[in-house]
Short mmCIF file of C-alpha atoms in Angstrom, two decimals:
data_model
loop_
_atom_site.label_atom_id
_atom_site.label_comp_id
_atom_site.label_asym_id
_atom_site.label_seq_id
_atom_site.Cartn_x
_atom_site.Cartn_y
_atom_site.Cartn_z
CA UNK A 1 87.94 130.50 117.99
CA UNK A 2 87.32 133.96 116.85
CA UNK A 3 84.70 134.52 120.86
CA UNK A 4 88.15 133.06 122.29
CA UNK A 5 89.99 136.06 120.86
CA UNK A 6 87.41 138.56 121.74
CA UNK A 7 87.10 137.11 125.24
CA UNK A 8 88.58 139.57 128.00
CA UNK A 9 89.48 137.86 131.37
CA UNK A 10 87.26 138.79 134.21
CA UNK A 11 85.48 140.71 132.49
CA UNK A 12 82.98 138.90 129.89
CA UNK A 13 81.96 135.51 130.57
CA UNK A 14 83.98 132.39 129.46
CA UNK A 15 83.07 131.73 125.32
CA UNK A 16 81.80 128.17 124.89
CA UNK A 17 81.88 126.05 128.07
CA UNK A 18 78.48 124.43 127.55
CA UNK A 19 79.90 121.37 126.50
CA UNK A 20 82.37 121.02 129.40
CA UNK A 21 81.17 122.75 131.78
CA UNK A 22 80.89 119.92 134.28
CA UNK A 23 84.78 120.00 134.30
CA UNK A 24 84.71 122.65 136.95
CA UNK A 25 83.59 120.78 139.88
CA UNK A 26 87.17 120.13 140.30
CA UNK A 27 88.40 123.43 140.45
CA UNK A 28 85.50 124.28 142.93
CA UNK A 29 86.43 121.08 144.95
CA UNK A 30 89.78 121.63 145.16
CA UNK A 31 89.76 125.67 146.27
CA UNK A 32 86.89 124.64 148.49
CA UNK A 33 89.20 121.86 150.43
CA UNK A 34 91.82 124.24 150.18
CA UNK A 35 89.87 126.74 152.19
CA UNK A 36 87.95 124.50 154.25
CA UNK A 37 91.26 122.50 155.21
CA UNK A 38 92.94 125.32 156.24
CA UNK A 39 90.38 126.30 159.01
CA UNK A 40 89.69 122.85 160.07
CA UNK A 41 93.20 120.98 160.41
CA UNK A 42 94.40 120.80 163.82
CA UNK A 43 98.03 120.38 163.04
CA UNK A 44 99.09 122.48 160.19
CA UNK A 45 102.09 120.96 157.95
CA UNK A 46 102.36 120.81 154.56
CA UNK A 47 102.23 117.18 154.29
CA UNK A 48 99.43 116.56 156.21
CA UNK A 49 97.55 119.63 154.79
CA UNK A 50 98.15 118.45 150.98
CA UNK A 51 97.32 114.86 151.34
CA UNK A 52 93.57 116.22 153.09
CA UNK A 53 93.02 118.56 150.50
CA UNK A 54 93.27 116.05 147.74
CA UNK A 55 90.85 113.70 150.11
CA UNK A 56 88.69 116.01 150.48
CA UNK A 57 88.43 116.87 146.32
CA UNK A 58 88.00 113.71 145.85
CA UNK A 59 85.19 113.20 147.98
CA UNK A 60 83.73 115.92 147.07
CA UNK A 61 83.46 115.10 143.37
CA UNK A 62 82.99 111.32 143.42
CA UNK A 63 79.98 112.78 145.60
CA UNK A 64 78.42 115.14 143.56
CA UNK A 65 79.11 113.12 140.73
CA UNK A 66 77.38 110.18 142.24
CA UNK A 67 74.38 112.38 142.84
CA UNK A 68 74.27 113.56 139.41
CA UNK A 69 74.01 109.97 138.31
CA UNK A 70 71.64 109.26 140.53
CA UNK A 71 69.91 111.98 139.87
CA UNK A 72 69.82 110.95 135.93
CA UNK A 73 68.66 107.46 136.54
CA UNK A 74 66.18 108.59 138.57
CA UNK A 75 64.98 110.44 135.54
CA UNK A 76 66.09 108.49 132.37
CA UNK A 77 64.93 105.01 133.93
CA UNK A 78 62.82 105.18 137.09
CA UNK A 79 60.48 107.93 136.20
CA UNK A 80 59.55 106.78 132.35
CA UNK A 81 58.63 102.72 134.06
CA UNK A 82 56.38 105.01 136.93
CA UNK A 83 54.58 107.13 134.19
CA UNK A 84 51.50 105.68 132.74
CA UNK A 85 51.96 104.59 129.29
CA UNK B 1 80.50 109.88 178.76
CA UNK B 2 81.82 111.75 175.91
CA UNK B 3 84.32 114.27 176.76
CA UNK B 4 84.54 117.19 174.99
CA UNK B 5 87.75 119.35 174.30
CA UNK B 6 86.74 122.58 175.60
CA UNK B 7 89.68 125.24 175.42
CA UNK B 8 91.53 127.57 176.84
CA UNK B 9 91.36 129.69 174.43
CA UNK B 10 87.96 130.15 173.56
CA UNK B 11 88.25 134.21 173.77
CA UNK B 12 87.79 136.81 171.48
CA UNK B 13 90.42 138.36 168.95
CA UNK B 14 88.93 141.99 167.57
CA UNK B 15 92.41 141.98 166.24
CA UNK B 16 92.14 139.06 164.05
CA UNK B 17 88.64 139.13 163.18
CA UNK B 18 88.78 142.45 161.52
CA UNK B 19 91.76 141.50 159.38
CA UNK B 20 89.16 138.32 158.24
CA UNK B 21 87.07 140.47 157.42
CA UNK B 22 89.27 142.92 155.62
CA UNK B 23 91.10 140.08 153.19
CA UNK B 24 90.57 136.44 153.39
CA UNK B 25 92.88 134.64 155.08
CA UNK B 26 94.70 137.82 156.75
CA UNK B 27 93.32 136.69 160.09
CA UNK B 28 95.30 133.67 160.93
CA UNK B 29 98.12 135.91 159.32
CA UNK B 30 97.28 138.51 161.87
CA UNK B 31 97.22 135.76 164.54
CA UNK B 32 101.01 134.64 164.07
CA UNK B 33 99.59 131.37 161.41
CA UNK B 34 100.95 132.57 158.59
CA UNK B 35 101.26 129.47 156.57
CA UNK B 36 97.09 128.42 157.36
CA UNK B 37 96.94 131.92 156.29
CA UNK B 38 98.41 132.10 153.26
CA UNK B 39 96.86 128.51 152.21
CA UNK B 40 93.09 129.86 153.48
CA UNK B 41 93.67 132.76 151.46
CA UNK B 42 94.62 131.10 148.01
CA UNK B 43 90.96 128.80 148.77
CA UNK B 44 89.13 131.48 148.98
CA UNK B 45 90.56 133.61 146.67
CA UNK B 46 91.03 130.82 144.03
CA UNK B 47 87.21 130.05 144.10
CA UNK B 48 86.32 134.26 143.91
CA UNK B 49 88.22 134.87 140.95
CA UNK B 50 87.59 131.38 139.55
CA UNK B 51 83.68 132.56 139.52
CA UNK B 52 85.00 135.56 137.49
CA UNK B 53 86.85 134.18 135.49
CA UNK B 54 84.24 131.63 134.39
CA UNK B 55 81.25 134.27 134.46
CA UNK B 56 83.13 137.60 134.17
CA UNK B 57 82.46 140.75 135.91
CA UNK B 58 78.39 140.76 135.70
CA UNK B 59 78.07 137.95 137.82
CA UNK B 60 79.22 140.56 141.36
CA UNK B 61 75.90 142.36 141.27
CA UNK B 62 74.43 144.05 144.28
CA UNK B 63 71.38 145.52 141.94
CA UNK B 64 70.40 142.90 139.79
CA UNK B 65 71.35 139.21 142.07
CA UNK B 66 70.85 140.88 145.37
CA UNK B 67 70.47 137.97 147.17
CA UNK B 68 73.27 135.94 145.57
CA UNK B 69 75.30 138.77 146.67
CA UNK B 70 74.46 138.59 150.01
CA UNK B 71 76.63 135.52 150.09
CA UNK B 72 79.21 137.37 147.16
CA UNK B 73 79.68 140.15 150.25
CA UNK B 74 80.84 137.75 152.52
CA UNK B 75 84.16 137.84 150.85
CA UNK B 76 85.07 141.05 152.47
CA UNK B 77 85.83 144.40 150.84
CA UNK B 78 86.84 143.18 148.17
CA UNK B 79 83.52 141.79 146.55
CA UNK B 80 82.18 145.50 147.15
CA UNK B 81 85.04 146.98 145.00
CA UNK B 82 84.43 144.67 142.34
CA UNK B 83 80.70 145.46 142.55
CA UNK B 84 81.39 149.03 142.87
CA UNK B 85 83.87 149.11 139.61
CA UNK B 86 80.83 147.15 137.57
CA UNK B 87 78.03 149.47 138.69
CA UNK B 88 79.95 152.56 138.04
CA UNK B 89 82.21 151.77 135.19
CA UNK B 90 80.60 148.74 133.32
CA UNK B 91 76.71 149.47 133.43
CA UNK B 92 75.04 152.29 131.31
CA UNK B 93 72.13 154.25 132.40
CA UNK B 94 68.53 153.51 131.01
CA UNK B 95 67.71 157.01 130.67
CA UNK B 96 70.06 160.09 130.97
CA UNK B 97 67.60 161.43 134.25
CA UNK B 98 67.16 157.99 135.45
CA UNK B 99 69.69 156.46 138.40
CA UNK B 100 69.15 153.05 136.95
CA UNK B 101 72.01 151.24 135.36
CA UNK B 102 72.45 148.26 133.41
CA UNK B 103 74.99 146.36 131.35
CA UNK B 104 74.70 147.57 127.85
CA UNK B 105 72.63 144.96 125.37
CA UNK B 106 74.69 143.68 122.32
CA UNK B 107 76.36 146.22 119.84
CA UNK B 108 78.40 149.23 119.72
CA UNK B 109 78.92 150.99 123.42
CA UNK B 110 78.75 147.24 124.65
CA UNK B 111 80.86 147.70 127.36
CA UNK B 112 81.13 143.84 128.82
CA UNK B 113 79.43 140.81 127.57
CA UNK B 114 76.64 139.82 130.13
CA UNK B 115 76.74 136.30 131.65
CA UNK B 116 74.16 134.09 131.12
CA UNK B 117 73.33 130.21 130.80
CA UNK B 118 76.45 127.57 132.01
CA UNK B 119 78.97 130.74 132.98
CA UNK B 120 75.98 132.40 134.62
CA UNK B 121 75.42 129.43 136.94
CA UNK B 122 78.64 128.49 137.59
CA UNK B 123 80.39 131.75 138.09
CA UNK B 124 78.09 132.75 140.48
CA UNK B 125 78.21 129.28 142.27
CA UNK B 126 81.77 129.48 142.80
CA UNK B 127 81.73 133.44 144.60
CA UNK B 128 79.21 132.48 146.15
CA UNK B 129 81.04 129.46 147.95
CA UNK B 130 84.15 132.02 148.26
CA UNK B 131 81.92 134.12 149.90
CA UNK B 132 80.41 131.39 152.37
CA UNK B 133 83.51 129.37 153.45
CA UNK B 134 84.82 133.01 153.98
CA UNK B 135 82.40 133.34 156.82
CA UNK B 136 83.58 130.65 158.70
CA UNK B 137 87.29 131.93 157.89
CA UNK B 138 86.27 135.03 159.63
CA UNK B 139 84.54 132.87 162.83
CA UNK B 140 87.75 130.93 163.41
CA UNK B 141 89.51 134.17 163.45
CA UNK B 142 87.77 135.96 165.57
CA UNK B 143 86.99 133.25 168.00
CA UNK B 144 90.21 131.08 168.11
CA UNK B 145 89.04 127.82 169.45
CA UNK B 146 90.59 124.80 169.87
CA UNK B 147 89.94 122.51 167.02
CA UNK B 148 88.82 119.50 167.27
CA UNK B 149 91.34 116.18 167.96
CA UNK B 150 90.36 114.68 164.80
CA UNK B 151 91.67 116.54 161.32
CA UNK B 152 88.42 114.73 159.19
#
């Protein structure tokens, strides 16, 4: 609490996001479909331009997420049953 | 055979590339899309300042993470300016005759907190993204193509 009050907005670094820090793939999902939508989308309405941007976060982080798991099974599981005993 | 949907309008706009490269998104602004404009510009500007937000000010560093700011720089002008404010107003020199500058360690004169670990890593993902999807921002500016038929 008492970093939190010290903390000065882009300026020092965000106090205590160690444990949650994995929460901001969706932010960086998001503004990346946001930008990357933008440029790409033939037709630009609002509907249209919405509705991909939320596809594309999604996709995004379902995919990176699924990597990380992968990534941790890969490690947790497969690697301890390959590693002489 | 495949066909593929070459344009008409596969010239050049000086015009609209320089305002890309002057502020994200002011391109297609420039180039009468003002709403892809504004919309680019909130992507690219939501990821920059998300970075600082998460890592603070130390994380734009042209002395100390050269190379991550090679992709920081892509932003346009106004990754310098932040750069610029933290090298000449945030860092403290080493020695009083030496030109090297750095951010002041823990205690009093401590100007701004460094960044390192999670906020680190993170805030210096996301400018660097900012930076990146900025340089294609820039390309579709300047060379106003035809997109392609499907919006995936």
């Amino acid at each position: 609490m008492n970093l939190l009050l010290a903390w000065r907005p882009f300026l020092d670094p965000l106090p205590n996001i160690e444990v949650f820090w994995y929460a901001f793939l969706l932010p960086l999902s998001f503004f990346l479909a946001m930008a990357y939508k933008g440029v790409r989308l033939t037709e630009f309405t609002p509907a249209l331009y919405w509705r991909e941007v939320v596809r594309m976060t999604l996709q995004v982080t379902l995919a990176i997420a699924a990597l990380g798991l992968l990534t941790m099974l890969l490690v947790m599981v497969a690697v301890p049953l390959l590693a002489p005993r | 055979m495949t066909q593929h949907h070459t344009t008409a309008s596969t010239s050049f706009d000086p015009v609209s590339g320089l305002a890309a490269i002057a502020f994200p998104g002011a391109g297609h602004i420039a180039a009468g899309q003002t709403m892809r404009g504004l919309h680019i510009s909130a992507g690219v500007l939501g990821l920059f300042f998300g970075g600082l937000l998460i890592g603070g000010i130390d994380i734009v560093d042209r002395r100390e993470n050269f190379w991550w700011f090679v992709a920081q720089g892509l932003t346009g002008p106004l990754a310098f300016g932040i750069d610029y404010v933290h090298q000449n107003h945030y860092k403290v020199q080493v020695h009083p005759n030496s030109p090297i500058r750095v951010t002041p360690p823990p205690g009093p004169g401590q100007t701004v907190v460094k960044a390192i670990g999670k906020p680190s890593e993170l805030g210096t993902l996301f400018t660097a993204i900012a930076g990146m999807v900025n340089l294609i921002v820039i390309i579709d500016a300047a060379f106003p193509t035809r997109r392609r038929g499907s919006n995936a």
